JSON list of C-alpha atoms in Angstrom, two decimals:
[
{"chain": "A", "resi": 24, "resn": "MET", "atom": "CA", "xyz": [-32.36, -17.42, -9.58]},
{"chain": "A", "resi": 25, "resn": "ILE", "atom": "CA", "xyz": [-33.98, -17.02, -6.09]},
{"chain": "A", "resi": 26, "resn": "GLY", "atom": "CA", "xyz": [-35.09, -19.96, -4.86]},
{"chain": "A", "resi": 27, "resn": "ILE", "atom": "CA", "xyz": [-33.25, -22.11, -6.88]},
{"chain": "A", "resi": 28, "resn": "GLU", "atom": "CA", "xyz": [-31.59, -25.39, -5.59]},
{"chain": "A", "resi": 29, "resn": "TRP", "atom": "CA", "xyz": [-28.08, -25.08, -6.33]},
{"chain": "A", "resi": 30, "resn": "ASP", "atom": "CA", "xyz": [-26.37, -28.23, -7.44]},
{"chain": "A", "resi": 31, "resn": "LEU", "atom": "CA", "xyz": [-23.00, -27.70, -5.68]},
{"chain": "A", "resi": 32, "resn": "ASP", "atom": "CA", "xyz": [-20.99, -30.26, -7.90]},
{"chain": "A", "resi": 33, "resn": "LYS", "atom": "CA", "xyz": [-22.14, -27.78, -10.68]},
{"chain": "A", "resi": 34, "resn": "VAL", "atom": "CA", "xyz": [-21.54, -25.02, -8.94]},
{"chain": "A", "resi": 35, "resn": "LYS", "atom": "CA", "xyz": [-17.89, -26.43, -7.92]},
{"chain": "A", "resi": 36, "resn": "ARG", "atom": "CA", "xyz": [-16.90, -27.21, -11.77]},
{"chain": "A", "resi": 37, "resn": "MET", "atom": "CA", "xyz": [-18.12, -23.60, -13.01]},
{"chain": "A", "resi": 38, "resn": "LYS", "atom": "CA", "xyz": [-15.92, -22.30, -10.26]},
{"chain": "A", "resi": 39, "resn": "LYS", "atom": "CA", "xyz": [-13.16, -24.51, -11.83]},
{"chain": "A", "resi": 40, "resn": "LYS", "atom": "CA", "xyz": [-14.07, -23.27, -15.33]},
{"chain": "A", "resi": 41, "resn": "LEU", "atom": "CA", "xyz": [-13.89, -19.72, -14.63]},
{"chain": "A", "resi": 42, "resn": "LEU", "atom": "CA", "xyz": [-10.74, -20.02, -12.33]},
{"chain": "A", "resi": 43, "resn": "ILE", "atom": "CA", "xyz": [-9.23, -21.65, -15.75]},
{"chain": "A", "resi": 44, "resn": "GLN", "atom": "CA", "xyz": [-10.68, -18.44, -17.68]},
{"chain": "A", "resi": 45, "resn": "SER", "atom": "CA", "xyz": [-9.01, -15.99, -15.07]},
{"chain": "A", "resi": 46, "resn": "ASN", "atom": "CA", "xyz": [-5.91, -17.41, -15.17]},
{"chain": "A", "resi": 47, "resn": "LEU", "atom": "CA", "xyz": [-5.56, -17.13, -19.21]},
{"chain": "A", "resi": 48, "resn": "VAL", "atom": "CA", "xyz": [-7.27, -13.36, -18.97]},
{"chain": "A", "resi": 49, "resn": "MET", "atom": "CA", "xyz": [-4.20, -12.86, -16.10]},
{"chain": "A", "resi": 50, "resn": "LEU", "atom": "CA", "xyz": [-2.27, -14.72, -18.61]},
{"chain": "A", "resi": 51, "resn": "LEU", "atom": "CA", "xyz": [-2.22, -12.68, -21.12]},
{"chain": "A", "resi": 52, "resn": "ILE", "atom": "CA", "xyz": [-2.33, -9.34, -18.98]},
{"chain": "A", "resi": 53, "resn": "PHE", "atom": "CA", "xyz": [0.93, -10.39, -17.83]},
{"chain": "A", "resi": 54, "resn": "LEU", "atom": "CA", "xyz": [2.61, -10.81, -21.48]},
{"chain": "A", "resi": 55, "resn": "MET", "atom": "CA", "xyz": [1.22, -7.62, -22.17]},
{"chain": "A", "resi": 56, "resn": "PHE", "atom": "CA", "xyz": [3.03, -6.06, -19.74]},
{"chain": "A", "resi": 57, "resn": "VAL", "atom": "CA", "xyz": [6.25, -8.11, -20.50]},
{"chain": "A", "resi": 58, "resn": "PHE", "atom": "CA", "xyz": [5.79, -6.56, -23.99]},
{"chain": "A", "resi": 59, "resn": "LEU", "atom": "CA", "xyz": [5.37, -2.67, -22.74]},
{"chain": "A", "resi": 60, "resn": "PHE", "atom": "CA", "xyz": [8.13, -3.54, -20.40]},
{"chain": "A", "resi": 61, "resn": "LEU", "atom": "CA", "xyz": [10.30, -4.46, -22.88]},
{"chain": "A", "resi": 62, "resn": "TYR", "atom": "CA", "xyz": [8.82, -1.11, -24.94]},
{"chain": "A", "resi": 63, "resn": "SER", "atom": "CA", "xyz": [9.53, 1.06, -22.14]},
{"chain": "A", "resi": 64, "resn": "ASN", "atom": "CA", "xyz": [13.01, -0.22, -21.96]},
{"chain": "A", "resi": 65, "resn": "GLN", "atom": "CA", "xyz": [13.89, 0.50, -25.67]},
{"chain": "A", "resi": 66, "resn": "ALA", "atom": "CA", "xyz": [12.22, 3.94, -25.67]},
{"chain": "A", "resi": 67, "resn": "GLY", "atom": "CA", "xyz": [13.86, 4.71, -22.74]},
{"chain": "A", "resi": 68, "resn": "SER", "atom": "CA", "xyz": [10.92, 5.78, -20.32]},
{"chain": "A", "resi": 69, "resn": "ALA", "atom": "CA", "xyz": [7.76, 4.47, -18.14]},
{"chain": "A", "resi": 70, "resn": "PHE", "atom": "CA", "xyz": [5.16, 6.27, -19.66]},
{"chain": "A", "resi": 71, "resn": "VAL", "atom": "CA", "xyz": [4.16, 3.37, -21.87]},
{"chain": "A", "resi": 72, "resn": "LEU", "atom": "CA", "xyz": [4.05, 0.62, -19.31]},
{"chain": "A", "resi": 73, "resn": "LEU", "atom": "CA", "xyz": [2.28, 3.55, -17.02]},
{"chain": "A", "resi": 74, "resn": "LEU", "atom": "CA", "xyz": [-0.60, 4.11, -19.68]},
{"chain": "A", "resi": 75, "resn": "GLY", "atom": "CA", "xyz": [-1.03, 0.56, -20.08]},
{"chain": "A", "resi": 76, "resn": "PHE", "atom": "CA", "xyz": [-1.84, 0.29, -16.23]},
{"chain": "A", "resi": 77, "resn": "CYS", "atom": "CA", "xyz": [-4.02, 3.14, -16.62]},
{"chain": "A", "resi": 78, "resn": "LEU", "atom": "CA", "xyz": [-6.18, 1.69, -19.60]},
{"chain": "A", "resi": 79, "resn": "LEU", "atom": "CA", "xyz": [-6.83, -1.42, -17.90]},
{"chain": "A", "resi": 80, "resn": "SER", "atom": "CA", "xyz": [-7.94, 0.12, -14.70]},
{"chain": "A", "resi": 81, "resn": "TRP", "atom": "CA", "xyz": [-10.13, 1.86, -16.57]},
{"chain": "A", "resi": 82, "resn": "GLY", "atom": "CA", "xyz": [-11.44, -0.80, -18.14]},
{"chain": "A", "resi": 83, "resn": "ILE", "atom": "CA", "xyz": [-11.85, -3.03, -14.64]},
{"chain": "A", "resi": 84, "resn": "ALA", "atom": "CA", "xyz": [-13.55, 0.00, -13.05]},
{"chain": "A", "resi": 85, "resn": "VAL", "atom": "CA", "xyz": [-16.28, 0.53, -15.68]},
{"chain": "A", "resi": 86, "resn": "ASN", "atom": "CA", "xyz": [-16.84, -3.02, -15.87]},
{"chain": "A", "resi": 87, "resn": "SER", "atom": "CA", "xyz": [-17.52, -2.76, -12.19]},
{"chain": "A", "resi": 88, "resn": "LEU", "atom": "CA", "xyz": [-19.21, 0.22, -12.17]},
{"chain": "A", "resi": 89, "resn": "TYR", "atom": "CA", "xyz": [-22.02, -1.50, -15.03]},
{"chain": "A", "resi": 90, "resn": "THR", "atom": "CA", "xyz": [-22.66, -4.15, -12.91]},
{"chain": "A", "resi": 91, "resn": "PHE", "atom": "CA", "xyz": [-23.23, -2.38, -9.75]},
{"chain": "A", "resi": 92, "resn": "MET", "atom": "CA", "xyz": [-25.65, 0.00, -11.64]},
{"chain": "A", "resi": 93, "resn": "THR", "atom": "CA", "xyz": [-27.11, -3.04, -13.65]},
{"chain": "A", "resi": 94, "resn": "GLY", "atom": "CA", "xyz": [-27.11, -5.57, -11.39]},
{"chain": "A", "resi": 95, "resn": "ARG", "atom": "CA", "xyz": [-25.84, -7.56, -14.75]},
{"chain": "A", "resi": 96, "resn": "PRO", "atom": "CA", "xyz": [-22.43, -8.71, -14.88]},
{"chain": "A", "resi": 97, "resn": "LEU", "atom": "CA", "xyz": [-20.32, -8.95, -18.28]},
{"chain": "A", "resi": 98, "resn": "GLY", "atom": "CA", "xyz": [-18.84, -12.05, -18.92]},
{"chain": "A", "resi": 99, "resn": "THR", "atom": "CA", "xyz": [-18.94, -15.87, -20.34]},
{"chain": "A", "resi": 100, "resn": "LYS", "atom": "CA", "xyz": [-22.32, -18.18, -19.40]},
{"chain": "A", "resi": 101, "resn": "THR", "atom": "CA", "xyz": [-20.16, -19.37, -16.58]},
{"chain": "A", "resi": 102, "resn": "ALA", "atom": "CA", "xyz": [-19.17, -16.23, -14.96]},
{"chain": "A", "resi": 103, "resn": "ARG", "atom": "CA", "xyz": [-22.94, -15.13, -15.29]},
{"chain": "A", "resi": 104, "resn": "TYR", "atom": "CA", "xyz": [-23.95, -18.65, -13.39]},
{"chain": "A", "resi": 105, "resn": "VAL", "atom": "CA", "xyz": [-21.52, -18.03, -10.81]},
{"chain": "A", "resi": 106, "resn": "ILE", "atom": "CA", "xyz": [-22.31, -14.60, -9.95]},
{"chain": "A", "resi": 107, "resn": "ALA", "atom": "CA", "xyz": [-26.10, -15.40, -9.66]},
{"chain": "A", "resi": 108, "resn": "PHE", "atom": "CA", "xyz": [-24.89, -17.94, -7.26]},
{"chain": "A", "resi": 109, "resn": "ASP", "atom": "CA", "xyz": [-23.05, -15.65, -4.98]},
{"chain": "A", "resi": 110, "resn": "LYS", "atom": "CA", "xyz": [-25.53, -13.29, -5.24]},
{"chain": "A", "resi": 111, "resn": "ASP", "atom": "CA", "xyz": [-28.09, -15.86, -4.00]},
{"chain": "A", "resi": 112, "resn": "ARG", "atom": "CA", "xyz": [-26.18, -17.39, -1.60]},
{"chain": "A", "resi": 113, "resn": "LYS", "atom": "CA", "xyz": [-24.98, -14.24, -0.36]},
{"chain": "A", "resi": 114, "resn": "GLY", "atom": "CA", "xyz": [-28.18, -12.16, -0.25]},
{"chain": "A", "resi": 115, "resn": "GLU", "atom": "CA", "xyz": [-29.16, -9.37, -2.44]},
{"chain": "A", "resi": 116, "resn": "ARG", "atom": "CA", "xyz": [-28.21, -6.34, -0.02]},
{"chain": "A", "resi": 117, "resn": "LYS", "atom": "CA", "xyz": [-24.55, -7.88, 0.99]},
{"chain": "A", "resi": 118, "resn": "TRP", "atom": "CA", "xyz": [-23.78, -8.65, -2.77]},
{"chain": "A", "resi": 119, "resn": "VAL", "atom": "CA", "xyz": [-25.00, -4.81, -3.70]},
{"chain": "A", "resi": 120, "resn": "ARG", "atom": "CA", "xyz": [-22.84, -3.41, -1.12]},
{"chain": "A", "resi": 121, "resn": "GLN", "atom": "CA", "xyz": [-19.90, -5.95, -2.27]},
{"chain": "A", "resi": 122, "resn": "LYS", "atom": "CA", "xyz": [-20.04, -4.48, -5.97]},
{"chain": "A", "resi": 123, "resn": "GLY", "atom": "CA", "xyz": [-20.45, -0.75, -4.32]},
{"chain": "A", "resi": 124, "resn": "ILE", "atom": "CA", "xyz": [-17.27, -1.11, -2.49]},
{"chain": "A", "resi": 125, "resn": "GLU", "atom": "CA", "xyz": [-15.62, -2.75, -5.34]},
{"chain": "A", "resi": 126, "resn": "ALA", "atom": "CA", "xyz": [-16.61, -0.02, -7.88]},
{"chain": "A", "resi": 127, "resn": "ILE", "atom": "CA", "xyz": [-15.75, 3.02, -5.88]},
{"chain": "A", "resi": 128, "resn": "VAL", "atom": "CA", "xyz": [-12.25, 1.10, -5.08]},
{"chain": "A", "resi": 129, "resn": "ALA", "atom": "CA", "xyz": [-11.43, 0.45, -8.51]},
{"chain": "A", "resi": 130, "resn": "THR", "atom": "CA", "xyz": [-12.52, 3.73, -9.65]},
{"chain": "A", "resi": 131, "resn": "VAL", "atom": "CA", "xyz": [-10.55, 5.74, -7.40]},
{"chain": "A", "resi": 132, "resn": "LEU", "atom": "CA", "xyz": [-7.82, 3.69, -8.34]},
{"chain": "A", "resi": 133, "resn": "SER", "atom": "CA", "xyz": [-8.44, 4.39, -11.93]},
{"chain": "A", "resi": 134, "resn": "ILE", "atom": "CA", "xyz": [-8.49, 8.35, -11.13]},
{"chain": "A", "resi": 135, "resn": "GLY", "atom": "CA", "xyz": [-5.06, 7.81, -9.04]},
{"chain": "A", "resi": 136, "resn": "VAL", "atom": "CA", "xyz": [-3.72, 6.11, -11.65]},
{"chain": "A", "resi": 137, "resn": "THR", "atom": "CA", "xyz": [-4.77, 8.82, -14.52]},
{"chain": "A", "resi": 138, "resn": "LEU", "atom": "CA", "xyz": [-3.62, 11.63, -12.14]},
{"chain": "A", "resi": 139, "resn": "CYS", "atom": "CA", "xyz": [-0.11, 10.06, -12.04]},
{"chain": "A", "resi": 140, "resn": "LEU", "atom": "CA", "xyz": [-0.12, 9.41, -15.67]},
{"chain": "A", "resi": 141, "resn": "SER", "atom": "CA", "xyz": [-0.89, 13.19, -16.00]},
{"chain": "A", "resi": 142, "resn": "VAL", "atom": "CA", "xyz": [1.08, 14.77, -13.64]},
{"chain": "A", "resi": 143, "resn": "LEU", "atom": "CA", "xyz": [4.48, 13.03, -13.24]},
{"chain": "A", "resi": 144, "resn": "GLU", "atom": "CA", "xyz": [7.11, 13.52, -14.82]},
{"chain": "A", "resi": 145, "resn": "LEU", "atom": "CA", "xyz": [8.12, 10.34, -16.51]},
{"chain": "A", "resi": 146, "resn": "ASP", "atom": "CA", "xyz": [10.38, 10.96, -18.94]},
{"chain": "A", "resi": 147, "resn": "SER", "atom": "CA", "xyz": [13.37, 10.71, -16.43]},
{"chain": "A", "resi": 148, "resn": "VAL", "atom": "CA", "xyz": [11.92, 7.38, -14.90]},
{"chain": "A", "resi": 149, "resn": "THR", "atom": "CA", "xyz": [13.15, 4.21, -16.73]},
{"chain": "A", "resi": 150, "resn": "ASN", "atom": "CA", "xyz": [12.72, 0.83, -16.32]},
{"chain": "A", "resi": 151, "resn": "ASP", "atom": "CA", "xyz": [16.02, -1.26, -15.36]},
{"chain": "A", "resi": 152, "resn": "SER", "atom": "CA", "xyz": [15.24, -4.78, -14.38]},
{"chain": "A", "resi": 153, "resn": "PHE", "atom": "CA", "xyz": [12.91, -6.95, -14.93]},
{"chain": "A", "resi": 154, "resn": "ILE", "atom": "CA", "xyz": [11.98, -7.62, -11.14]},
{"chain": "A", "resi": 155, "resn": "SER", "atom": "CA", "xyz": [9.52, -4.72, -11.47]},
{"chain": "A", "resi": 156, "resn": "LEU", "atom": "CA", "xyz": [7.13, -7.20, -13.31]},
{"chain": "A", "resi": 157, "resn": "LEU", "atom": "CA", "xyz": [7.16, -9.75, -10.23]},
{"chain": "A", "resi": 158, "resn": "PRO", "atom": "CA", "xyz": [4.48, -7.96, -7.64]},
{"chain": "A", "resi": 159, "resn": "PHE", "atom": "CA", "xyz": [2.07, -8.64, -10.55]},
{"chain": "A", "resi": 160, "resn": "LEU", "atom": "CA", "xyz": [2.94, -12.71, -9.65]},
{"chain": "A", "resi": 161, "resn": "GLY", "atom": "CA", "xyz": [2.05, -12.31, -5.88]},
{"chain": "A", "resi": 162, "resn": "PRO", "atom": "CA", "xyz": [-2.36, -11.54, -6.13]},
{"chain": "A", "resi": 163, "resn": "TRP", "atom": "CA", "xyz": [-1.86, -13.76, -9.06]},
{"chain": "A", "resi": 164, "resn": "ILE", "atom": "CA", "xyz": [-0.88, -16.33, -6.42]},
{"chain": "A", "resi": 165, "resn": "GLY", "atom": "CA", "xyz": [-2.79, -14.97, -3.74]},
{"chain": "A", "resi": 166, "resn": "PHE", "atom": "CA", "xyz": [-6.42, -15.05, -6.16]},
{"chain": "A", "resi": 167, "resn": "ASN", "atom": "CA", "xyz": [-5.77, -18.44, -7.00]},
{"chain": "A", "resi": 168, "resn": "ILE", "atom": "CA", "xyz": [-5.29, -19.85, -3.33]},
{"chain": "A", "resi": 169, "resn": "GLY", "atom": "CA", "xyz": [-8.31, -17.88, -2.23]},
{"chain": "A", "resi": 170, "resn": "GLU", "atom": "CA", "xyz": [-10.58, -18.95, -5.09]},
{"chain": "A", "resi": 171, "resn": "LEU", "atom": "CA", "xyz": [-9.36, -22.70, -4.68]},
{"chain": "A", "resi": 172, "resn": "HIS", "atom": "CA", "xyz": [-10.09, -22.44, -0.78]},
{"chain": "A", "resi": 173, "resn": "ARG", "atom": "CA", "xyz": [-13.25, -21.01, -1.70]},
{"chain": "A", "resi": 174, "resn": "ILE", "atom": "CA", "xyz": [-14.43, -23.96, -3.76]},
{"chain": "A", "resi": 175, "resn": "LYS", "atom": "CA", "xyz": [-12.94, -26.49, -1.31]},
{"chain": "A", "resi": 176, "resn": "ASN", "atom": "CA", "xyz": [-15.45, -24.87, 1.16]},
{"chain": "A", "resi": 177, "resn": "LEU", "atom": "CA", "xyz": [-18.76, -25.07, -1.28]}
]
């Protein structure tokens, strides 16, 4: 899509739509972790909670590796349109470099969580309070503020 005149109003609408979709996915993930938290409290071990985070991190790593290796993102038409705009706006080299860094960080994080899951003794670790799920809310709020700021600056 290089050389295309981008309709910035359409891009802003698409980015807002993508933000709503991302928030729905984050809400589903948060609810999944709430249910895993409640189950791990009942079972008396944090293994289930860490296993859920491990599977989620590997899913993100595989998605970012696929996008980096093929140059084609997975997702809805809206996501592909916004990514094509970002790719055209940033330039091919910068976009590839950014996706490479994203893939490496996601893979290293996934390997670290997997090692923690296999090495640590999690039978003695318990979840005593619901406050342990609150660190998820900070990045969620920060993500929304950052995306709204980027949409406004188009």
